[in-house]
Amino acid sequence: MSRTSDVTNLSRRTVLALPLGLAAAASGARAAEPKRGGTMVMIVHPEPSTLAHYAVSAGNIPPIATQVYEGLCTYDWDQNPQPNLAKSWEVEPDGKTITFKLQDGVTFHNGKPFTSADVQYSFMEILKKYNPIAPVMLAELVAVDTPDPMTAILRLANPAPYLMKALSGRDLPILCRSVFEGTDVLQNPSANKPIGTGPFKFTSWERGQFVRLDRNETYWKPGLPYLNRIVARFIPDAATRSAAMEAGEAHFAGYSAVNYADLARMKTNPILDLTTKGYEMTPAQSVLELNGRHPQLQKKEVRQAIAYAIDRKVILKDVMFGYGLPATGPLSRKFKTAGLYTDDVRQYDVPDRLDIANKLLDEAGAPRGADGTRFALHLEVNSFGEQWLRQAEYLKQALAGVGIAVTLRSEDTATWLRRVYTNYDYDLNEPFLSQGVDPVYGLNKQFLTSQIRKGVTFVNDTFYSNPEVDRMLGEGARELDAEKRAALYKKVQQVLAEDSPMIWLIDVQYVSVSNRRLKDHTTGPLGTQQAFERAWMDK
Amino acid sequence: MRTGLARFARNRLALAGAAVLLGLVALVALTPLLYPGDPFRLVGPALQPPGGPFLLGTDTLGRDVGAEIAYGARTSLIIGLSATGAAILFGTLIGGLAGYYRGSVEVALMRITEFFQTIPAFVLAILIVAILSPSLFSEVVAIVAVSWPGIARLVRGEFVALGSREFVLACDGLGAGDARIVFRHMLPNCTAAIIAVGTLLIGTAILIEAGLAFLGLGDPNVMSWGLIISSGRAVLRSAWWICTFPGLAILLTVLAINLVGDGLNEVLNPRLRER
């Protein structure tokens, strides 16, 4: 037997063993035999405006939608794809063809059998056309072939190594073709009454109150799920959300549905458990964007000086209540697992950072005036919550320290987004950026010259344009060799950190609070954004 | 006037209110000495309880709550006085025109006034600040917009009543011009009522400002009591002092203003005086 086939054999065996064997072993090692039944109440905040998960990307939809919709794959703790609706797959050496063998005996909640036609329709007719991440993640997808009902072949124009990270039910859910065919996808009744293959069926949605999901009695994974029911409750007031967890009325609050400020108290509560696990594939950063057309901010030295002037540890401690890490560069540390993160970049968090900042500003031709001020800037306050005003207040103080006078401007969300992304009428902006499952998502959106798109929110609004970065990001997206890819992204991070088109503040860390009676709620890196098929209630 | 002062002095509650207000004015005057520098400055570790080096503790970012309250008092006074002043000017103008000229002018102006009164005051204030984008100026505009109708109705009522009084009719008969009648004879006879109502308006203005700032619609560059409370709300159960002290400041100030307003009303309102 050759070495190659040995490896193939091993991986195939692992692949087949995993859905039941390994995961069950993992949970078995930690806790007692799972108990069946019970209702789990989870807090989702804020209430989603729609459950059309396939067409809207908002962090509050997946905790509900992924109970109902599944993807071709799930992911293990090392973020490797594992079989789900696809039982195995093969990537051709040129990286342009991916053949999925599908799970037999799977039915949708409406009783229709799951086949390759559903995969084809989901990818080509729904996700590619309507999913917000499709312009990046499915850009290379040209066709899905269905030689037989249990085989789906994705055909790509160019290799897309990142695609294998995005096959979960959170990112690219598989939908039922017969439900959507011939209808307006966005107006389809199943948008808010989802029909999928998942362990829980959608039962009802009382707006302003809860979504009820009930056990799928004919779920294709034998014996699962353990819970009878999941109720997703919506509680607008932060103090009430915390109280519901402390009173044991709700059993799970993921995706930081509980305010960071309350976590210290929750930690000491004997009935509650806190975990930062389950967000390994949900990287996000808070950043300070600099308008590259501003006469001062277009100077690299000024941008670097601002990066030196800010003490990220203060933001971490006093704004984020200690959850997260000071950012070092354009990628969150969450990309360490994939081998794509590097901290071998220009370091801004150094002991003599204020001296360096002042020196850079002096050299950049921005001397202090008689009152100690060099120049004045406006900072747009992120309107998505109280903590961002705190951050803005800190940033103003920090920049005052090096002679930059900052005026805060707080407006409603619509005005803020229009001012920044349509009118470009801003100097400093403090958004919160999700980075997706692969650097290709966050980096391309923020730094490609082609992503300077007037009127599109959360794309390149700093006017950063560097042909070298454009080229490397383009190559990085297509590079199949993991080492070469990592080298490309390392270089990208070094160039970006040097150019400093924005200031990377915090690698955000979400937190889940759970009742100790609820077991096995976080079984993989997608955490609260994957099905609670193995979760169970003790007693 | 002396009897008025004496009557006011006999009203112990009003005196207490006046004392609190005097204290507040003193605090505002002494703020630059007590707390030199920017109240937004991070002066110490975050979330220090009161009683230590910072008398009223520090907030979530490590700012001195005492300094925040002192500067917030200044904001409250500035907004309270300027918004009330502007509301009195505008309300008197509209109410005076309506009450003096009567007829179609009165009908038109009073319908506009009533239109403003039908919209819930705080909702209208939020709307105006949201449209103008939050700043001290837009807050003042919003407060004026919700406060002037009360003054306008009051002044119109007084003018209508005064218009049929003999001394006004006599002036008219002697050939005095409109301006002379209004400014020499009618307005001075309304001042008592305007002062009494205006005092109460200051309290309302301070409350509205605090409410707007609490909702994130205040000027983020200006310290205000509402802003302090909203910054402390997230940690209310672990750091009670951040919300409590500015909350007490609002309570005391508004209470004091109301007591003084009631006292003035009693002194200045002839109907109450005759009791």
PDB file of N, CA, C and O in Angstrom, chain A residues 246 259 261-262 265 317-319 321 386 389-390 393-394 396-397 406-408 410-412, chain B residues 38 40-42 46 60-61 63 130 133-134 216 218 220-221 227 230-231 233-235 237:
ATOM      1  N   GLU A 246     -29.939  34.991  35.436  1.00  0.00           N
ATOM      2  CA  GLU A 246     -29.647  34.784  36.855  1.00  0.00           C
ATOM      3  C   GLU A 246     -30.775  34.060  37.568  1.00  0.00           C
ATOM      4  O   GLU A 246     -30.558  33.328  38.520  1.00  0.00           O
ATOM      5  N   ASN A 259     -24.818  41.901  28.494  1.00  0.00           N
ATOM      6  CA  ASN A 259     -23.843  42.992  28.453  1.00  0.00           C
ATOM      7  C   ASN A 259     -22.525  42.594  29.098  1.00  0.00           C
ATOM      8  O   ASN A 259     -22.512  41.951  30.143  1.00  0.00           O
ATOM      9  N   ALA A 261     -20.717  44.344  30.784  1.00  0.00           N
ATOM     10  CA  ALA A 261     -20.634  44.928  32.120  1.00  0.00           C
ATOM     11  C   ALA A 261     -21.164  43.976  33.186  1.00  0.00           C
ATOM     12  O   ALA A 261     -20.759  44.044  34.337  1.00  0.00           O
ATOM     13  N   ASP A 262     -22.096  43.079  32.797  1.00  0.00           N
ATOM     14  CA  ASP A 262     -22.712  42.193  33.781  1.00  0.00           C
ATOM     15  C   ASP A 262     -21.957  40.882  33.955  1.00  0.00           C
ATOM     16  O   ASP A 262     -22.284  40.084  34.837  1.00  0.00           O
ATOM     17  N   ARG A 265     -20.362  39.812  37.350  1.00  0.00           N
ATOM     18  CA  ARG A 265     -21.329  39.347  38.337  1.00  0.00           C
ATOM     19  C   ARG A 265     -21.791  37.931  38.011  1.00  0.00           C
ATOM     20  O   ARG A 265     -21.935  37.096  38.887  1.00  0.00           O
ATOM     21  N   LYS A 317      -9.892  47.189  28.705  1.00  0.00           N
ATOM     22  CA  LYS A 317     -10.277  47.075  30.102  1.00  0.00           C
ATOM     23  C   LYS A 317     -11.551  47.871  30.404  1.00  0.00           C
ATOM     24  O   LYS A 317     -12.466  47.348  31.040  1.00  0.00           O
ATOM     25  N   ASP A 318     -11.613  49.112  29.933  1.00  0.00           N
ATOM     26  CA  ASP A 318     -12.692  49.994  30.381  1.00  0.00           C
ATOM     27  C   ASP A 318     -13.885  50.028  29.437  1.00  0.00           C
ATOM     28  O   ASP A 318     -14.973  50.427  29.834  1.00  0.00           O
ATOM     29  N   VAL A 319     -13.703  49.662  28.185  1.00  0.00           N
ATOM     30  CA  VAL A 319     -14.836  49.672  27.252  1.00  0.00           C
ATOM     31  C   VAL A 319     -15.341  48.252  27.011  1.00  0.00           C
ATOM     32  O   VAL A 319     -16.539  47.999  27.001  1.00  0.00           O
ATOM     33  N   PHE A 321     -14.607  45.637  28.962  1.00  0.00           N
ATOM     34  CA  PHE A 321     -14.645  44.921  30.241  1.00  0.00           C
ATOM     35  C   PHE A 321     -13.716  43.703  30.245  1.00  0.00           C
ATOM     36  O   PHE A 321     -14.010  42.668  30.841  1.00  0.00           O
ATOM     37  N   GLU A 386     -24.096  51.961  23.453  1.00  0.00           N
ATOM     38  CA  GLU A 386     -23.480  52.830  24.442  1.00  0.00           C
ATOM     39  C   GLU A 386     -21.957  52.681  24.490  1.00  0.00           C
ATOM     40  O   GLU A 386     -21.224  53.664  24.616  1.00  0.00           O
ATOM     41  N   LEU A 389     -19.766  54.985  22.362  1.00  0.00           N
ATOM     42  CA  LEU A 389     -19.588  56.368  22.810  1.00  0.00           C
ATOM     43  C   LEU A 389     -18.462  56.418  23.842  1.00  0.00           C
ATOM     44  O   LEU A 389     -17.628  57.322  23.826  1.00  0.00           O
ATOM     45  N   ARG A 390     -18.421  55.383  24.704  1.00  0.00           N
ATOM     46  CA  ARG A 390     -17.315  55.328  25.682  1.00  0.00           C
ATOM     47  C   ARG A 390     -15.984  55.256  24.937  1.00  0.00           C
ATOM     48  O   ARG A 390     -15.026  55.940  25.271  1.00  0.00           O
ATOM     49  N   GLU A 393     -15.109  58.554  23.480  1.00  0.00           N
ATOM     50  CA  GLU A 393     -14.648  59.493  24.506  1.00  0.00           C
ATOM     51  C   GLU A 393     -13.201  59.209  24.869  1.00  0.00           C
ATOM     52  O   GLU A 393     -12.405  60.127  25.074  1.00  0.00           O
ATOM     53  N   TYR A 394     -12.853  57.917  24.940  1.00  0.00           N
ATOM     54  CA  TYR A 394     -11.455  57.591  25.233  1.00  0.00           C
ATOM     55  C   TYR A 394     -10.549  58.042  24.076  1.00  0.00           C
ATOM     56  O   TYR A 394      -9.498  58.647  24.297  1.00  0.00           O
ATOM     57  N   LYS A 396     -10.883  60.351  21.967  1.00  0.00           N
ATOM     58  CA  LYS A 396     -10.726  61.807  21.988  1.00  0.00           C
ATOM     59  C   LYS A 396      -9.657  62.223  22.993  1.00  0.00           C
ATOM     60  O   LYS A 396      -8.790  63.044  22.690  1.00  0.00           O
ATOM     61  N   GLN A 397      -9.694  61.609  24.179  1.00  0.00           N
ATOM     62  CA  GLN A 397      -8.687  61.926  25.195  1.00  0.00           C
ATOM     63  C   GLN A 397      -7.296  61.494  24.740  1.00  0.00           C
ATOM     64  O   GLN A 397      -6.325  62.228  24.921  1.00  0.00           O
ATOM     65  N   VAL A 406     -10.103  66.400  18.912  1.00  0.00           N
ATOM     66  CA  VAL A 406     -11.169  65.619  18.282  1.00  0.00           C
ATOM     67  C   VAL A 406     -12.521  66.111  18.777  1.00  0.00           C
ATOM     68  O   VAL A 406     -12.713  66.336  19.969  1.00  0.00           O
ATOM     69  N   THR A 407     -13.438  66.316  17.844  1.00  0.00           N
ATOM     70  CA  THR A 407     -14.820  66.623  18.188  1.00  0.00           C
ATOM     71  C   THR A 407     -15.659  65.401  17.854  1.00  0.00           C
ATOM     72  O   THR A 407     -15.550  64.856  16.754  1.00  0.00           O
ATOM     73  N   LEU A 408     -16.474  64.973  18.802  1.00  0.00           N
ATOM     74  CA  LEU A 408     -17.319  63.804  18.567  1.00  0.00           C
ATOM     75  C   LEU A 408     -18.604  64.231  17.870  1.00  0.00           C
ATOM     76  O   LEU A 408     -19.148  65.295  18.131  1.00  0.00           O
ATOM     77  N   SER A 410     -22.312  62.457  17.104  1.00  0.00           N
ATOM     78  CA  SER A 410     -23.155  61.267  17.180  1.00  0.00           C
ATOM     79  C   SER A 410     -24.462  61.542  16.458  1.00  0.00           C
ATOM     80  O   SER A 410     -25.106  62.555  16.680  1.00  0.00           O
ATOM     81  N   GLU A 411     -24.785  60.633  15.569  1.00  0.00           N
ATOM     82  CA  GLU A 411     -25.990  60.784  14.759  1.00  0.00           C
ATOM     83  C   GLU A 411     -26.724  59.456  14.742  1.00  0.00           C
ATOM     84  O   GLU A 411     -26.178  58.432  15.139  1.00  0.00           O
ATOM     85  N   ASP A 412     -27.942  59.456  14.227  1.00  0.00           N
ATOM     86  CA  ASP A 412     -28.655  58.182  14.144  1.00  0.00           C
ATOM     87  C   ASP A 412     -27.992  57.300  13.081  1.00  0.00           C
ATOM     88  O   ASP A 412     -27.225  57.781  12.245  1.00  0.00           O
TER      89      ASP A 412
ATOM     90  N   ASP B  38     -10.525  69.516  31.753  1.00  0.00           N
ATOM     91  CA  ASP B  38     -11.616  68.898  31.025  1.00  0.00           C
ATOM     92  C   ASP B  38     -12.274  67.795  31.868  1.00  0.00           C
ATOM     93  O   ASP B  38     -11.575  66.925  32.383  1.00  0.00           O
ATOM     94  N   PHE B  40     -13.865  65.395  30.854  1.00  0.00           N
ATOM     95  CA  PHE B  40     -13.769  64.116  30.146  1.00  0.00           C
ATOM     96  C   PHE B  40     -12.410  63.456  30.365  1.00  0.00           C
ATOM     97  O   PHE B  40     -12.176  62.343  29.923  1.00  0.00           O
ATOM     98  N   ARG B  41     -11.482  64.183  30.999  1.00  0.00           N
ATOM     99  CA  ARG B  41     -10.145  63.638  31.193  1.00  0.00           C
ATOM    100  C   ARG B  41     -10.169  62.372  32.051  1.00  0.00           C
ATOM    101  O   ARG B  41     -10.902  62.276  33.032  1.00  0.00           O
ATOM    102  N   LEU B  42      -9.351  61.390  31.691  1.00  0.00           N
ATOM    103  CA  LEU B  42      -9.268  60.167  32.486  1.00  0.00           C
ATOM    104  C   LEU B  42      -8.253  60.434  33.588  1.00  0.00           C
ATOM    105  O   LEU B  42      -7.058  60.479  33.345  1.00  0.00           O
ATOM    106  N   ALA B  46     -10.508  53.248  36.676  1.00  0.00           N
ATOM    107  CA  ALA B  46     -11.949  53.194  36.452  1.00  0.00           C
ATOM    108  C   ALA B  46     -12.663  52.601  37.669  1.00  0.00           C
ATOM    109  O   ALA B  46     -12.084  51.831  38.431  1.00  0.00           O
ATOM    110  N   THR B  60     -16.792  54.490  34.416  1.00  0.00           N
ATOM    111  CA  THR B  60     -16.243  53.303  33.752  1.00  0.00           C
ATOM    112  C   THR B  60     -14.933  53.592  33.021  1.00  0.00           C
ATOM    113  O   THR B  60     -14.177  52.670  32.752  1.00  0.00           O
ATOM    114  N   LEU B  61     -14.694  54.856  32.656  1.00  0.00           N
ATOM    115  CA  LEU B  61     -13.446  55.174  31.969  1.00  0.00           C
ATOM    116  C   LEU B  61     -12.399  55.770  32.906  1.00  0.00           C
ATOM    117  O   LEU B  61     -11.298  56.081  32.476  1.00  0.00           O
ATOM    118  N   ARG B  63     -13.072  58.626  34.883  1.00  0.00           N
ATOM    119  CA  ARG B  63     -13.249  60.072  34.992  1.00  0.00           C
ATOM    120  C   ARG B  63     -13.881  60.368  36.351  1.00  0.00           C
ATOM    121  O   ARG B  63     -14.622  59.557  36.889  1.00  0.00           O
ATOM    122  N   ALA B 130     -32.862  64.664  16.472  1.00  0.00           N
ATOM    123  CA  ALA B 130     -32.408  63.668  15.503  1.00  0.00           C
ATOM    124  C   ALA B 130     -32.218  64.302  14.131  1.00  0.00           C
ATOM    125  O   ALA B 130     -31.278  63.983  13.409  1.00  0.00           O
ATOM    126  N   SER B 133     -29.216  66.782  14.272  1.00  0.00           N
ATOM    127  CA  SER B 133     -28.034  66.097  14.801  1.00  0.00           C
ATOM    128  C   SER B 133     -27.624  66.725  16.134  1.00  0.00           C
ATOM    129  O   SER B 133     -27.599  67.944  16.282  1.00  0.00           O
ATOM    130  N   PRO B 134     -27.290  65.835  17.102  1.00  0.00           N
ATOM    131  CA  PRO B 134     -27.165  66.289  18.489  1.00  0.00           C
ATOM    132  C   PRO B 134     -26.061  67.322  18.708  1.00  0.00           C
ATOM    133  O   PRO B 134     -24.924  67.117  18.310  1.00  0.00           O
ATOM    134  N   GLY B 216     -28.658  59.276  24.415  1.00  0.00           N
ATOM    135  CA  GLY B 216     -27.582  59.388  23.428  1.00  0.00           C
ATOM    136  C   GLY B 216     -27.841  60.489  22.425  1.00  0.00           C
ATOM    137  O   GLY B 216     -27.237  60.532  21.370  1.00  0.00           O
ATOM    138  N   GLY B 218     -27.648  63.735  23.311  1.00  0.00           N
ATOM    139  CA  GLY B 218     -27.015  64.960  23.793  1.00  0.00           C
ATOM    140  C   GLY B 218     -25.779  65.247  22.958  1.00  0.00           C
ATOM    141  O   GLY B 218     -25.367  64.436  22.136  1.00  0.00           O
ATOM    142  N   PRO B 220     -22.198  64.975  22.411  1.00  0.00           N
ATOM    143  CA  PRO B 220     -21.216  64.083  23.037  1.00  0.00           C
ATOM    144  C   PRO B 220     -19.953  64.796  23.494  1.00  0.00           C
ATOM    145  O   PRO B 220     -19.142  64.207  24.190  1.00  0.00           O
ATOM    146  N   ASN B 221     -19.800  66.067  23.113  1.00  0.00           N
ATOM    147  CA  ASN B 221     -18.605  66.793  23.522  1.00  0.00           C
ATOM    148  C   ASN B 221     -18.825  67.625  24.778  1.00  0.00           C
ATOM    149  O   ASN B 221     -17.905  68.282  25.240  1.00  0.00           O
ATOM    150  N   LEU B 227     -25.892  62.373  30.358  1.00  0.00           N
ATOM    151  CA  LEU B 227     -24.800  61.592  29.770  1.00  0.00           C
ATOM    152  C   LEU B 227     -24.114  60.725  30.833  1.00  0.00           C
ATOM    153  O   LEU B 227     -23.813  59.554  30.586  1.00  0.00           O
ATOM    154  N   SER B 230     -26.391  57.791  31.625  1.00  0.00           N
ATOM    155  CA  SER B 230     -26.439  56.760  30.594  1.00  0.00           C
ATOM    156  C   SER B 230     -25.122  55.989  30.557  1.00  0.00           C
ATOM    157  O   SER B 230     -25.109  54.797  30.271  1.00  0.00           O
ATOM    158  N   SER B 231     -24.010  56.646  30.899  1.00  0.00           N
ATOM    159  CA  SER B 231     -22.740  55.909  30.890  1.00  0.00           C
ATOM    160  C   SER B 231     -22.661  54.953  32.072  1.00  0.00           C
ATOM    161  O   SER B 231     -21.948  53.963  32.016  1.00  0.00           O
ATOM    162  N   ARG B 233     -25.335  53.422  33.438  1.00  0.00           N
ATOM    163  CA  ARG B 233     -26.474  52.499  33.495  1.00  0.00           C
ATOM    164  C   ARG B 233     -26.033  51.039  33.355  1.00  0.00           C
ATOM    165  O   ARG B 233     -26.548  50.158  34.024  1.00  0.00           O
ATOM    166  N   ALA B 234     -25.055  50.806  32.462  1.00  0.00           N
ATOM    167  CA  ALA B 234     -24.635  49.431  32.211  1.00  0.00           C
ATOM    168  C   ALA B 234     -24.062  48.775  33.461  1.00  0.00           C
ATOM    169  O   ALA B 234     -24.109  47.570  33.611  1.00  0.00           O
ATOM    170  N   VAL B 235     -23.492  49.587  34.351  1.00  0.00           N
ATOM    171  CA  VAL B 235     -22.855  49.019  35.535  1.00  0.00           C
ATOM    172  C   VAL B 235     -23.620  49.401  36.801  1.00  0.00           C
ATOM    173  O   VAL B 235     -23.059  49.389  37.895  1.00  0.00           O
ATOM    174  N   ARG B 237     -25.645  47.974  38.747  1.00  0.00           N
ATOM    175  CA  ARG B 237     -25.706  47.061  39.884  1.00  0.00           C
ATOM    176  C   ARG B 237     -24.350  46.850  40.548  1.00  0.00           C
ATOM    177  O   ARG B 237     -24.284  46.352  41.662  1.00  0.00           O
TER     178      ARG B 237
END
